[in-house]
Coordinates of C-alpha atoms and ligand atoms in Angstrom, one line a residue:
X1 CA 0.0 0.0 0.0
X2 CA 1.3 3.3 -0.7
X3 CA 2.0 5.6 2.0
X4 CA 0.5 9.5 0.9
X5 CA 3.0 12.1 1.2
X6 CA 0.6 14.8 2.7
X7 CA 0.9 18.2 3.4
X8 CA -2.6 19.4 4.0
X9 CA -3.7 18.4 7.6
X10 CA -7.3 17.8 6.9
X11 CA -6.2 15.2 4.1
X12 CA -4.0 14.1 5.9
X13 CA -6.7 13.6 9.0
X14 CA -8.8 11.7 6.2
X15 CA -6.2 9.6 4.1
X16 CA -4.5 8.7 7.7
X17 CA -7.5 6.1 8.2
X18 CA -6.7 2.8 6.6
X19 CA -10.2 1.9 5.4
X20 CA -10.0 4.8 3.5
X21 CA -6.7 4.3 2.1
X22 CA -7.9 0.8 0.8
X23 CA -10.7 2.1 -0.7
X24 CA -9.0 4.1 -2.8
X25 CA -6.5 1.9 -3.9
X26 CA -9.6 -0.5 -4.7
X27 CA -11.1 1.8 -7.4
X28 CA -10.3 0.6 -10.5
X29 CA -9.8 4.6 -11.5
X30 CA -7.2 6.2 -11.2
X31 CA -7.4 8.7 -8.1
X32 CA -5.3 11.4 -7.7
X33 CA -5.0 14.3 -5.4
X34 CA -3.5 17.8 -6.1
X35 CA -2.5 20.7 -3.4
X36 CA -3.9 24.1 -4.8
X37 CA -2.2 25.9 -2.2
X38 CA 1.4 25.2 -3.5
X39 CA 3.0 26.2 -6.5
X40 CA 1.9 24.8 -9.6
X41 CA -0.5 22.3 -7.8
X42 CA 1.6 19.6 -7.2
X43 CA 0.0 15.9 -7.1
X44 CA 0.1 14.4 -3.2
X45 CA -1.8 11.4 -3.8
X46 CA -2.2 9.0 -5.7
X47 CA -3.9 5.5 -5.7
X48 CA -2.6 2.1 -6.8
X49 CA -5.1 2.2 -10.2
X50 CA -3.4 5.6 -11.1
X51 CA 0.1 3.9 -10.9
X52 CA -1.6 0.8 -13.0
X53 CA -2.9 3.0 -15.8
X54 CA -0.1 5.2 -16.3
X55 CA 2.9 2.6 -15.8
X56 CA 4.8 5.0 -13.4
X57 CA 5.6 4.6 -9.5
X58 CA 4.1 6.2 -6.4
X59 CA 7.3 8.0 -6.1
X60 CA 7.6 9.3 -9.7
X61 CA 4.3 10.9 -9.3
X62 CA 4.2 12.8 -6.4
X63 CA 5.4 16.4 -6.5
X64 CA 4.4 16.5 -10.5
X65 CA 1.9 18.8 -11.7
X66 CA -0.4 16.3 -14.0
X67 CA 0.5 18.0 -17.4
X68 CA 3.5 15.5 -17.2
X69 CA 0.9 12.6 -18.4
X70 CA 0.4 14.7 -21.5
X71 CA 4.2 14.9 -22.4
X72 CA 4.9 16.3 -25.5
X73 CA 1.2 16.7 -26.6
X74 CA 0.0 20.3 -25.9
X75 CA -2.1 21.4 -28.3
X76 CA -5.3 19.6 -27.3
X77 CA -8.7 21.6 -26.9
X78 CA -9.0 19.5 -23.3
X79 CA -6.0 21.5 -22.3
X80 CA -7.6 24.9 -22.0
X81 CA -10.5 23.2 -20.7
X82 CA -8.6 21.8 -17.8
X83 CA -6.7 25.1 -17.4
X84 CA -10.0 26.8 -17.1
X85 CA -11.4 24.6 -14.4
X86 CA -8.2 25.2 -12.4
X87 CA -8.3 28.5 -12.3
X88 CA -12.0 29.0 -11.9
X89 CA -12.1 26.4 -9.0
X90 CA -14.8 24.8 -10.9
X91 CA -15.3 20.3 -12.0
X92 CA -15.2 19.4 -15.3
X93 CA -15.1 16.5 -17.3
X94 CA -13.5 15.7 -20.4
X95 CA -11.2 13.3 -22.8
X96 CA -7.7 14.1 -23.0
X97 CA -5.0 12.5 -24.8
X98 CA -2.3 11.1 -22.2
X99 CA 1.0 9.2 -22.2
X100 CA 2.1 6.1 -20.0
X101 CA 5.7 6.3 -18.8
X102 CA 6.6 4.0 -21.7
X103 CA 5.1 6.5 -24.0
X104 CA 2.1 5.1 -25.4
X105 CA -0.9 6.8 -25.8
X106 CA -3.8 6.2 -23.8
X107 CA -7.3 8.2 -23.7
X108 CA -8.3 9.1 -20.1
X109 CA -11.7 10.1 -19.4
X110 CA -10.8 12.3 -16.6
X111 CA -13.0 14.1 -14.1
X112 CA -11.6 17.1 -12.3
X113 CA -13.3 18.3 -8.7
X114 CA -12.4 20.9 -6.7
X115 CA -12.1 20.3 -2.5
X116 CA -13.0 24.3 -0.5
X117 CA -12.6 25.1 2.4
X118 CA -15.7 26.3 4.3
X119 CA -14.0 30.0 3.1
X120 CA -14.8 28.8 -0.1
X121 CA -10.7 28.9 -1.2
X122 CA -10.1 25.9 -3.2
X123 CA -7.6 24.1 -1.2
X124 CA -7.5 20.8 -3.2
X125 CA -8.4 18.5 -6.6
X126 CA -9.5 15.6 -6.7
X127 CA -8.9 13.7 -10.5
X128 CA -10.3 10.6 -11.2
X129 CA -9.2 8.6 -14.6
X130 CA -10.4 6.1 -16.7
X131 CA -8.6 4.4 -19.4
X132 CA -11.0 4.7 -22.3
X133 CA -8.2 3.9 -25.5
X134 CA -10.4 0.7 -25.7
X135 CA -13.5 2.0 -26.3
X136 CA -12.1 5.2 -28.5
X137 CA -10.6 2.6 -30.4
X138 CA -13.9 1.2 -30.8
X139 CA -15.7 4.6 -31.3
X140 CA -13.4 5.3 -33.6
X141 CA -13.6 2.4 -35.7
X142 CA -17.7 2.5 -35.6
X143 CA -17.4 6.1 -36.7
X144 CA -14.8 5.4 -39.5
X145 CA -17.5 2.1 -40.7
X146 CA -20.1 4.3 -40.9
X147 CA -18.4 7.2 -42.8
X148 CA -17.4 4.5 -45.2
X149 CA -20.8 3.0 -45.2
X150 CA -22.3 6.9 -46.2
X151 CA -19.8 7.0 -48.1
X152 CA -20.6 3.7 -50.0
X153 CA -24.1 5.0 -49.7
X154 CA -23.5 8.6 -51.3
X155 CA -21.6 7.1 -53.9
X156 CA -24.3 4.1 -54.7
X157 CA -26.9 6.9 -54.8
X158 CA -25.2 9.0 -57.2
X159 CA -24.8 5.7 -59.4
X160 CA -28.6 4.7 -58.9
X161 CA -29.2 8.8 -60.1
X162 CA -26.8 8.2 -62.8
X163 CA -28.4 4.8 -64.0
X164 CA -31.8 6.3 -63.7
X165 CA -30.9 10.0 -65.7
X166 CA -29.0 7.1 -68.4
X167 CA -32.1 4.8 -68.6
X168 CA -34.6 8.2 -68.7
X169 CA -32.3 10.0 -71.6
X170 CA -32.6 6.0 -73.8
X171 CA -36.4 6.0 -72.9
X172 CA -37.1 10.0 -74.2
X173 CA -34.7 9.1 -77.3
X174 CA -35.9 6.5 -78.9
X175 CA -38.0 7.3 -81.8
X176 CA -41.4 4.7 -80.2
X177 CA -44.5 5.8 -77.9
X178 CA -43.4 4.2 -74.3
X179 CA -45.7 4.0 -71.5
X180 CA -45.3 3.2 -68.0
X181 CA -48.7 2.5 -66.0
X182 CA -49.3 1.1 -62.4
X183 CA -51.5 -1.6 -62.0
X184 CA -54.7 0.3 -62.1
X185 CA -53.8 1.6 -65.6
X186 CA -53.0 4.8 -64.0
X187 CA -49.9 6.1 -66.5
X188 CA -46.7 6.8 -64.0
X189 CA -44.8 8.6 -66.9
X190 CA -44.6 9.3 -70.9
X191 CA -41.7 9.7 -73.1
X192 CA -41.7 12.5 -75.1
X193 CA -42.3 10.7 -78.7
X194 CA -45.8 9.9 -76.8
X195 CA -46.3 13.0 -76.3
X196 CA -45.6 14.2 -79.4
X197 CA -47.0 11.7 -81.4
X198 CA -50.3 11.9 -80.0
X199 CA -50.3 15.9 -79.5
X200 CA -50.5 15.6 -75.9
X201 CA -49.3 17.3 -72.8
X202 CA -47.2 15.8 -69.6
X203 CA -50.4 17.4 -67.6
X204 CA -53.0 15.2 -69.3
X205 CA -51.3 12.3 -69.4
X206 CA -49.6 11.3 -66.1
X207 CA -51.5 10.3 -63.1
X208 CA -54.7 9.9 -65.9
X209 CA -56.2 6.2 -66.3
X210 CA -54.8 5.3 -69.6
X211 CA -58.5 4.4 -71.0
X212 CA -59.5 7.9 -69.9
X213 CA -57.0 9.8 -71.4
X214 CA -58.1 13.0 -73.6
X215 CA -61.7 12.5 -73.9
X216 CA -61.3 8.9 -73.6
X217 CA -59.7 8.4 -77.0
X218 CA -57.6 5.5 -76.0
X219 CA -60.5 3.6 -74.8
X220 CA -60.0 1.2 -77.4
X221 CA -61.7 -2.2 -76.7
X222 CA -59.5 -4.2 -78.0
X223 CA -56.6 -3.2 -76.2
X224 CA -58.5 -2.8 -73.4
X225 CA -59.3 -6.7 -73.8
X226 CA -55.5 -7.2 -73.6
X227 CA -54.4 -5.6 -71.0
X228 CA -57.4 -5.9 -68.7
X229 CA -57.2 -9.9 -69.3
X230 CA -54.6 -11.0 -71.1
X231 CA -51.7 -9.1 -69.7
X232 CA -52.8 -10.2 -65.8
X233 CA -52.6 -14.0 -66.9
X234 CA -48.8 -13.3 -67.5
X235 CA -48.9 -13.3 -71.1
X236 CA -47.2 -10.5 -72.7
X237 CA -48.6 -8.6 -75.5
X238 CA -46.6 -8.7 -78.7
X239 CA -47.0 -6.8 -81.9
X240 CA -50.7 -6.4 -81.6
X241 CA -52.1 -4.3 -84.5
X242 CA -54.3 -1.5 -83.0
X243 CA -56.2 0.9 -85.5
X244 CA -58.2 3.9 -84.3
X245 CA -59.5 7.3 -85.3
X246 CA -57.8 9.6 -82.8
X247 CA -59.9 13.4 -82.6
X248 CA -57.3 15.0 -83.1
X249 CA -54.5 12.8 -85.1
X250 CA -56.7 11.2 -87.7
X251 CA -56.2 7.6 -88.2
X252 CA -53.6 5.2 -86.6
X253 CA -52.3 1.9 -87.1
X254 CA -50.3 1.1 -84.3
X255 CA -48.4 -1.6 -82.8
X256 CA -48.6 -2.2 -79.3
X257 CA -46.3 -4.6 -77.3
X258 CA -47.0 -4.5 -73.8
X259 CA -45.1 -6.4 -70.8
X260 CA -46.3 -6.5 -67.2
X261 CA -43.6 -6.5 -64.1
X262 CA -43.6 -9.8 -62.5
X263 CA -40.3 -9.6 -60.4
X264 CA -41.3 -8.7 -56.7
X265 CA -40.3 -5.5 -55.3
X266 CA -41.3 -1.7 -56.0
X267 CA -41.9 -2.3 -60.0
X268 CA -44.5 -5.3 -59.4
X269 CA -47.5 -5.2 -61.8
X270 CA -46.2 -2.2 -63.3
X271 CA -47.2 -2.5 -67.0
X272 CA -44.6 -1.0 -69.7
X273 CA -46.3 -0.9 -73.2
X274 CA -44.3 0.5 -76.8
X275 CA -46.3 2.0 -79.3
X276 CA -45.2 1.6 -83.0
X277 CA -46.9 4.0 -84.8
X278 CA -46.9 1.7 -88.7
X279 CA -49.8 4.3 -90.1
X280 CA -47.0 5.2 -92.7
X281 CA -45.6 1.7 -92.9
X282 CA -48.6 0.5 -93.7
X283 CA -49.6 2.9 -96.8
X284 CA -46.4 2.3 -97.9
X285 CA -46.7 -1.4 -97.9
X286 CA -50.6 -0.7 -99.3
X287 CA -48.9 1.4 -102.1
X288 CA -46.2 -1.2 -103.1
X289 CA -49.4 -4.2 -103.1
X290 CA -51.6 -1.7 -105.2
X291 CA -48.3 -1.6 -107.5
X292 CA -47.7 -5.2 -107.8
X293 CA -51.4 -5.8 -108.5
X294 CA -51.3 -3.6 -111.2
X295 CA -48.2 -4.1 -112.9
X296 CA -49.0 -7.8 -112.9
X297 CA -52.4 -8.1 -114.4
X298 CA -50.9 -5.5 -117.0
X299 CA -48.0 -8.0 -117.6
X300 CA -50.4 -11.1 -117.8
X301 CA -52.9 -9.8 -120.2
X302 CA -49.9 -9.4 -122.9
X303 CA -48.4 -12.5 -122.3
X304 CA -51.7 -14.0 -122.2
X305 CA -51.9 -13.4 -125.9
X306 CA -48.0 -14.0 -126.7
X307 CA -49.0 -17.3 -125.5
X308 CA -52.1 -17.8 -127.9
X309 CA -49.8 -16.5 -130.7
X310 CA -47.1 -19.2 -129.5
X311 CA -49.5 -22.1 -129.9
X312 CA -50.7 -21.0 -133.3
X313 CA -47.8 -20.9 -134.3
X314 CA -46.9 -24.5 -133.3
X315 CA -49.6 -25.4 -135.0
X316 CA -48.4 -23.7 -138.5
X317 CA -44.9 -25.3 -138.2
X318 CA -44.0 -25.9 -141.5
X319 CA -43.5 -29.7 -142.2
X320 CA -40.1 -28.9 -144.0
X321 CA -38.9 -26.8 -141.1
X322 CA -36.1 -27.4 -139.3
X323 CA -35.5 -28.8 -136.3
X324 CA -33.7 -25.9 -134.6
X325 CA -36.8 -24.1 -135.3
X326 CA -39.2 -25.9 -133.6
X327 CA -36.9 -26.5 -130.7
X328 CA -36.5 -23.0 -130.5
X329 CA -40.1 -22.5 -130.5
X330 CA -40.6 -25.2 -128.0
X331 CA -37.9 -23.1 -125.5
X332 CA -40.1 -20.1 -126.1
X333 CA -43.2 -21.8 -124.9
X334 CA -41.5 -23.4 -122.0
X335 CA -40.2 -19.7 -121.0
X336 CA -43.6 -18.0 -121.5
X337 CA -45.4 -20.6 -119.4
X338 CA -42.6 -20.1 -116.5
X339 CA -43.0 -16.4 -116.9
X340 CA -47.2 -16.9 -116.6
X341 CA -46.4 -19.1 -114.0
X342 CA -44.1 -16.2 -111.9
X343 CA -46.9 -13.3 -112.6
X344 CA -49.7 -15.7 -111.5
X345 CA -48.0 -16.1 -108.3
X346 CA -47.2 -12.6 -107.9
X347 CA -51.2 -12.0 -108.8
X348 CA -51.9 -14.4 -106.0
X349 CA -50.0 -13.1 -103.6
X350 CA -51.9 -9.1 -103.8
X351 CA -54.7 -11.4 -103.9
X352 CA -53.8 -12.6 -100.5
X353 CA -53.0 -9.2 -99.2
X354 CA -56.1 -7.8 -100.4
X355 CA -58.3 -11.1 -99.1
X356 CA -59.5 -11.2 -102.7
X357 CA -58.1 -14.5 -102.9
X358 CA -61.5 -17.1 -104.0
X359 CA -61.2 -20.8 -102.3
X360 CA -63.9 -23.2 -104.4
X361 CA -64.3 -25.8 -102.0
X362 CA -65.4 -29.3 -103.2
X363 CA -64.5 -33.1 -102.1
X364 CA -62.0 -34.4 -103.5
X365 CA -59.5 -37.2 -102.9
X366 CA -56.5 -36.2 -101.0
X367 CA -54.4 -39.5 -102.0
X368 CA -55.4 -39.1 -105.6
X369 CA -54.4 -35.7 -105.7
X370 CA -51.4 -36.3 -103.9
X371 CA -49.7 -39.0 -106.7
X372 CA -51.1 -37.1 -109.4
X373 CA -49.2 -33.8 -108.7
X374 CA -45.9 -35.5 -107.4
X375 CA -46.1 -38.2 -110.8
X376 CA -46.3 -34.7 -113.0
X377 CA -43.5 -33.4 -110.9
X378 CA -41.4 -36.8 -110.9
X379 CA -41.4 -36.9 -115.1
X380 CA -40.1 -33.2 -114.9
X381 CA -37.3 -34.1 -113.0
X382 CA -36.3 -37.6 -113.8
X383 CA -33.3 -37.5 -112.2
X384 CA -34.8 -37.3 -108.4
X385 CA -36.3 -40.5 -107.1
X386 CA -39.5 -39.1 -105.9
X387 CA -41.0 -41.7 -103.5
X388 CA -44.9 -41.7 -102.7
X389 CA -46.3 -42.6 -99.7
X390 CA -49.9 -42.1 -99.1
X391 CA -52.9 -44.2 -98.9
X392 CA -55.2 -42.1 -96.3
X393 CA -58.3 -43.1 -97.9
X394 CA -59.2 -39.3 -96.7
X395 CA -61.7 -36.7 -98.4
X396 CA -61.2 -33.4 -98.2
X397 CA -63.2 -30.3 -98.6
X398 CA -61.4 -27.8 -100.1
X399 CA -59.9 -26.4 -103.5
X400 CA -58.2 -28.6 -105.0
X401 CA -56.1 -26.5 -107.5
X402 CA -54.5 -24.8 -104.4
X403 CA -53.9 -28.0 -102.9
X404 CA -51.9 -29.3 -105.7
X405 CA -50.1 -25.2 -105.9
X406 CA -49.4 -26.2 -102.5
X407 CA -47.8 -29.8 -103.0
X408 CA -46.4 -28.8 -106.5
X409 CA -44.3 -25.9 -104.7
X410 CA -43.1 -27.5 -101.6
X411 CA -42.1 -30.7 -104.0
X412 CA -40.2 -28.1 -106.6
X413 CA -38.6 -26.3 -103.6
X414 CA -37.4 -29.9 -102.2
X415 CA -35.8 -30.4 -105.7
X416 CA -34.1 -27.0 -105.9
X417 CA -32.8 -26.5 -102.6
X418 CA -31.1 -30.2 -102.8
X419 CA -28.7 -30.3 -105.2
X420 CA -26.2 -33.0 -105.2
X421 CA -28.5 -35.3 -103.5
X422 CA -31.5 -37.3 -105.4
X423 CA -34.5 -38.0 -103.3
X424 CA -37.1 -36.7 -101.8
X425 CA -39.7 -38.2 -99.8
X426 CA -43.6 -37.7 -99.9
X427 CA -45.6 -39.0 -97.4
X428 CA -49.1 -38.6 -96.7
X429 CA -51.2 -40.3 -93.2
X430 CA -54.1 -39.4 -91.0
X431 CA -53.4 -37.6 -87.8
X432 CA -56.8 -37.7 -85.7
X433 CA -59.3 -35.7 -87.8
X434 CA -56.9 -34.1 -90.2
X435 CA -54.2 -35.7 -92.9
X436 CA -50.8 -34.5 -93.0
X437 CA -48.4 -34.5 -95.9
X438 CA -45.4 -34.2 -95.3
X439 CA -42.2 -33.8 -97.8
X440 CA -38.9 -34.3 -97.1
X441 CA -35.7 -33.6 -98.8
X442 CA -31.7 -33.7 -98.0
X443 CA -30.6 -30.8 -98.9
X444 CA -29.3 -27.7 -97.6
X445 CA -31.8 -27.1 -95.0
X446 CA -32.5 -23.8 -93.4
X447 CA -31.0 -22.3 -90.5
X448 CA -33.2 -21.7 -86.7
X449 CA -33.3 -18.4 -87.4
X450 CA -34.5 -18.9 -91.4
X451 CA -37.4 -20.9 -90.1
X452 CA -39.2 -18.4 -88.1
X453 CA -39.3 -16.4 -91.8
X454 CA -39.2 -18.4 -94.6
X455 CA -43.3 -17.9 -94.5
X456 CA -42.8 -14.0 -95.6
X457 CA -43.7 -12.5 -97.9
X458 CA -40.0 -12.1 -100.3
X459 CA -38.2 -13.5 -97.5
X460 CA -35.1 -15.9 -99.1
X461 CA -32.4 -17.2 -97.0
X462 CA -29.4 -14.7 -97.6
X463 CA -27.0 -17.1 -98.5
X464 CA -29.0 -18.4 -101.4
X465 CA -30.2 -15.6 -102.9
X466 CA -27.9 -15.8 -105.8
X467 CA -27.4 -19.1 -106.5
X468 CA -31.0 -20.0 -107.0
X469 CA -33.5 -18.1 -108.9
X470 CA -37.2 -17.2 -107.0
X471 CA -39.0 -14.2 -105.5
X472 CA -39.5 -15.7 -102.1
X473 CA -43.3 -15.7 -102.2
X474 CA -43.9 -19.3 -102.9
X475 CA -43.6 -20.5 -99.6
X476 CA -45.9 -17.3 -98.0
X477 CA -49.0 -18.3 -100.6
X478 CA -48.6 -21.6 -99.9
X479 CA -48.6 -21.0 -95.7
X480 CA -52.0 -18.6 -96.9
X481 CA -53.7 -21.4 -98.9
X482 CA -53.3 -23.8 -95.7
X483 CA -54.5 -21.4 -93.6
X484 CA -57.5 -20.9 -95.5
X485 CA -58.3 -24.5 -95.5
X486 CA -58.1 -24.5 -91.7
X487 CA -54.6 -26.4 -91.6
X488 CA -51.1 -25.0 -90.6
X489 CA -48.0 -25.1 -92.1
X490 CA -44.8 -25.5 -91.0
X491 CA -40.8 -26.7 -91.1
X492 CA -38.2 -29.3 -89.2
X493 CA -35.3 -28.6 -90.4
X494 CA -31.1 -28.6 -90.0
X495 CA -28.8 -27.0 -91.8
X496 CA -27.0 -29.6 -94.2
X497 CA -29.3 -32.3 -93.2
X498 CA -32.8 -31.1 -95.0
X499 CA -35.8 -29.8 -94.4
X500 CA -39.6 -31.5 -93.7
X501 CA -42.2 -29.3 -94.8
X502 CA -45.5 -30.3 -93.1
X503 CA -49.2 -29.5 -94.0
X504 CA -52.4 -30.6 -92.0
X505 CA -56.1 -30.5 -93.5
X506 CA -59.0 -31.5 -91.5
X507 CA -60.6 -34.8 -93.0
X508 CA -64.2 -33.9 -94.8
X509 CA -66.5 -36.0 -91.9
X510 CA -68.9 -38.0 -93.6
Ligands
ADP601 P1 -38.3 -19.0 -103.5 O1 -38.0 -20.4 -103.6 O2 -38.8 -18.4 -104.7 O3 -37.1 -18.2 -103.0 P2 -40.2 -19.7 -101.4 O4 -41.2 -18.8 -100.7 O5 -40.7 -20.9 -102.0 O6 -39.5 -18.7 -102.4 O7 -39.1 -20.0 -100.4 C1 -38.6 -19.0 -99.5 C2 -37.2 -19.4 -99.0 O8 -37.2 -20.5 -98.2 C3 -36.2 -19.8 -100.2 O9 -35.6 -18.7 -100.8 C4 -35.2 -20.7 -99.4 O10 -34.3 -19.8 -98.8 C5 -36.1 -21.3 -98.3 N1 -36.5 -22.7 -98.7 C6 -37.7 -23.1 -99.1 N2 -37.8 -24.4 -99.3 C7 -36.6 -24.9 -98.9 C8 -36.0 -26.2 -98.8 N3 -36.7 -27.3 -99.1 N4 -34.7 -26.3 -98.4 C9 -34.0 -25.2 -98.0 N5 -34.5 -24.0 -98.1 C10 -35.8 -23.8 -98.5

């Protein structure tokens, strides 16, 4: 136990008792005491936990004024403060930075009380320390985390405001209508081609039910079919043709895809829909069928009579003529009919556009009809081995001349589109209430991406676009005959392998 050395008799009255004495040295603070009446306050007490914290002995402490714990550190705020209390005979408390006798740094939460006299003179002080370095530590640490977590925070914002100003600049750029609605149709915002394109203003559009907007002129029943049922069965609207008189636009053919939010989280059920606006696409398209109408019939009523002339003149061959002529005159006829045969398609095909196409449905025979077009083919092309399957026993109702237009081009485009091999396969069986004919070749095939267009109008795969002659329309009347007849149309195929073309037709019930 450490023996005071006290000047002050009424300390020393106090200290003097042992209990005392071992409750001080108890504390786990350091306890110090200070004589105000002698120079520069000098420390006369100090307990064992004052010794502990600071790593120097009884002896080494006493006589010292305490600014030897702050060493060479004297530019701290808690100085003055300290200072102040001093000299105004006041208690304060505060953190101050302090040094242990092997010069490490340690924090010490330190609380400074004057003892008076009952004149009031300040006669003593009583500090008490605590080693806080741990929990500053700690402080500090929690304090640098969460500066680096705002940090993280500002900086995440700034890229969330970023993203959002990037994704806001694509949406008012692009040149299509783009709405954003909440799931009560209620539009949450408008790019600015919408609002151009329908002569609208941000005011009467956002917040607005979409059905309601401007006088209701986008209450269109069929859209609102789709996105009042279909849409909320998770289906997404693609490329659905709208056409409506707006007031104030005229007439619009429009496009609408639309594509509700299923992800959880703040954008659920929020429905996005892009408007296409095709009004010009489409009189363009109407222009360029109007054109190929015209310019065919124009082209077939000429060649109509070139043809007559061609087969009175067959009939006037000389018997003495050579035979250079008449093959020549056969090569005429041959290219006449092909040409007839090109401008009929092309006359078909405005037909389909315009739905003038006529279908003269009667019964008739789909095995018979079947080996009588192929059998034609097969002696125009004796160099393919054209195998027939079919014995359906089937009737069907429908028009028979497209029928065989339908077998005789998927059989011609087998032949083309394989060269270097020599077969192609016909087959023809029931499937439930409908026969399917299918016709298979192994030739080039067509790639994934092909398939989904080969049915186009003037679609040809790229790659064969010189090498084989066509217009690419054979394939598109043939998909429109089926469809007509209630059947569908489609391809299996693999590049390098071949290609399957398929056709159903429902079975005439008897
Ligand atoms: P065309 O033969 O005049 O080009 P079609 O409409 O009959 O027109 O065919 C469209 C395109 O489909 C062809 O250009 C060709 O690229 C592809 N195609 C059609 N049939 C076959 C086939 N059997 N094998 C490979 N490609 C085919």
């Amino acid at each position: 136990m450490l023996e005071p050395n006290i000047n002050s008799q009424t300390i020393n009255n106090n200290l003097s008792n042992n209990i005392y004495l071992q409750a001080l040295n108890s504390a786990r603070s350091g306890i110090i005491i200070t004589d105000n009446q002698q120079p520069d306050n000098p420390i006369i007490y100090c307990n064992t936990a004052f010794e502990n914290i600071t790593g120097y002995s009884h002896n080494e402490i006493i006589g010292h004024n305490c600014r030897f714990l702050q060493s060479q550190d004297r530019s701290q705020p808690a100085r003055q403060i300290i200072k102040d209390a001093v000299k105004n005979g006041e208690e304060c408390v505060l953190e101050i930075r302090n040094y242990k006798k092997n010069g490490s740094l340690f924090w010490n939460e330190l609380t400074i009380s004057p003892v008076k006299d009952i004149d009031g003179t300040v006669t003593h002080f009583i500090g008490v320390q605590n080693d806080i370095t741990d929990r500053k530590r700690h402080e500090n640490e929690m304090r640098e985390e969460k500066a680096s977590v705002e940090k993280k925070i500002v900086e995440r914002t700034k890229e969330l405001h970023d993203n959002e100003a990037f994704l806001s600049s694509i949406i008012q750029t692009v040149r299509e209508s783009l709405l954003v609605l909440d799931a009560d149709y209620k539009v949450l915002s408008a790019n600015t081609h919408f609002l151009n394109s329908f002569k609208v203003t941000t005011e009467d559009t956002i917040g607005k039910i979409l059905f309601e907007l401007g006088n209701h002129q986008w209450d269109i029943e069929a859209l609102k079919v789709l996105l009042t049922k279909i849409l909320p069965t998770n289906n997404p609207v693609i490329d659905f043709e709208v056409e409506h008189d707006f007031p104030y636009i005229g007439k619009k053919i429009m496009l609408v895809n639309a594509y509700r939010v299923e992800f959880e989280g703040q954008y659920k059920d929020r429905i996005l829909i892009a408007i296409e606006d095709i009004t010009d696409k489409k009189e363009v398209d109407r222009r360029k069928d109007d054109f190929l109408s015209i310019a065919s019939h124009e082209l077939k009523t000429p060649l109509t009579t070139i043809k007559g002339f061609i087969q009175l003149l067959e009939r006037m061959v000389p018997k003495d003529s050579s035979e250079k002529f008449v093959s020549t005159l056969g090569k005429v006829s041959i290219y006449v009919d092909r040409l007839n045969n090109l401008i009929s398609e092309l006359l078909d095909t405005s037909k389909i556009q315009s739905g003038n196409i006529e279908i003269h449905k009667d019964p008739f025979d789909i095995d018979k009809l079947v080996h009588d077009t192929v059998e034609n083919l097969a002696l125009a092309t004796p160099e393919y081995k054209i195998s027939i399957n079919s014995d359906t026993k089937a009737i069907i109702l429908g028009d028979e001349l497209q029928i065989s237009q339908v077998i005789t081009n998927l059989v011609s485009n087998a032949i083309k589109y394989s060269p270097g091999t020599d077969k192609v396969d016909v087959y023809c069986n029931r499937v439930g209430n409908f026969v399917k004919v299918s016709i298979t070749d192994y030739g080039m095939g067509i790639s994934q991406q092909d398939q989904t267009k080969i049915f186009e109008r003037f679609f040809r795969a790229r790659d064969i676009q010189k090498k084989f002659p066509g217009m690419g329309i054979g394939l598109y009347i043939c998909h429109e005959i089926i469809a007509n007849h209630n059947g569908t149309l489609w391809v299996e195929s693999e590049i390098g392998a071949g290609s399957t073309f398929n056709f159903t037709l429902p079975i005439m019930q008897s």
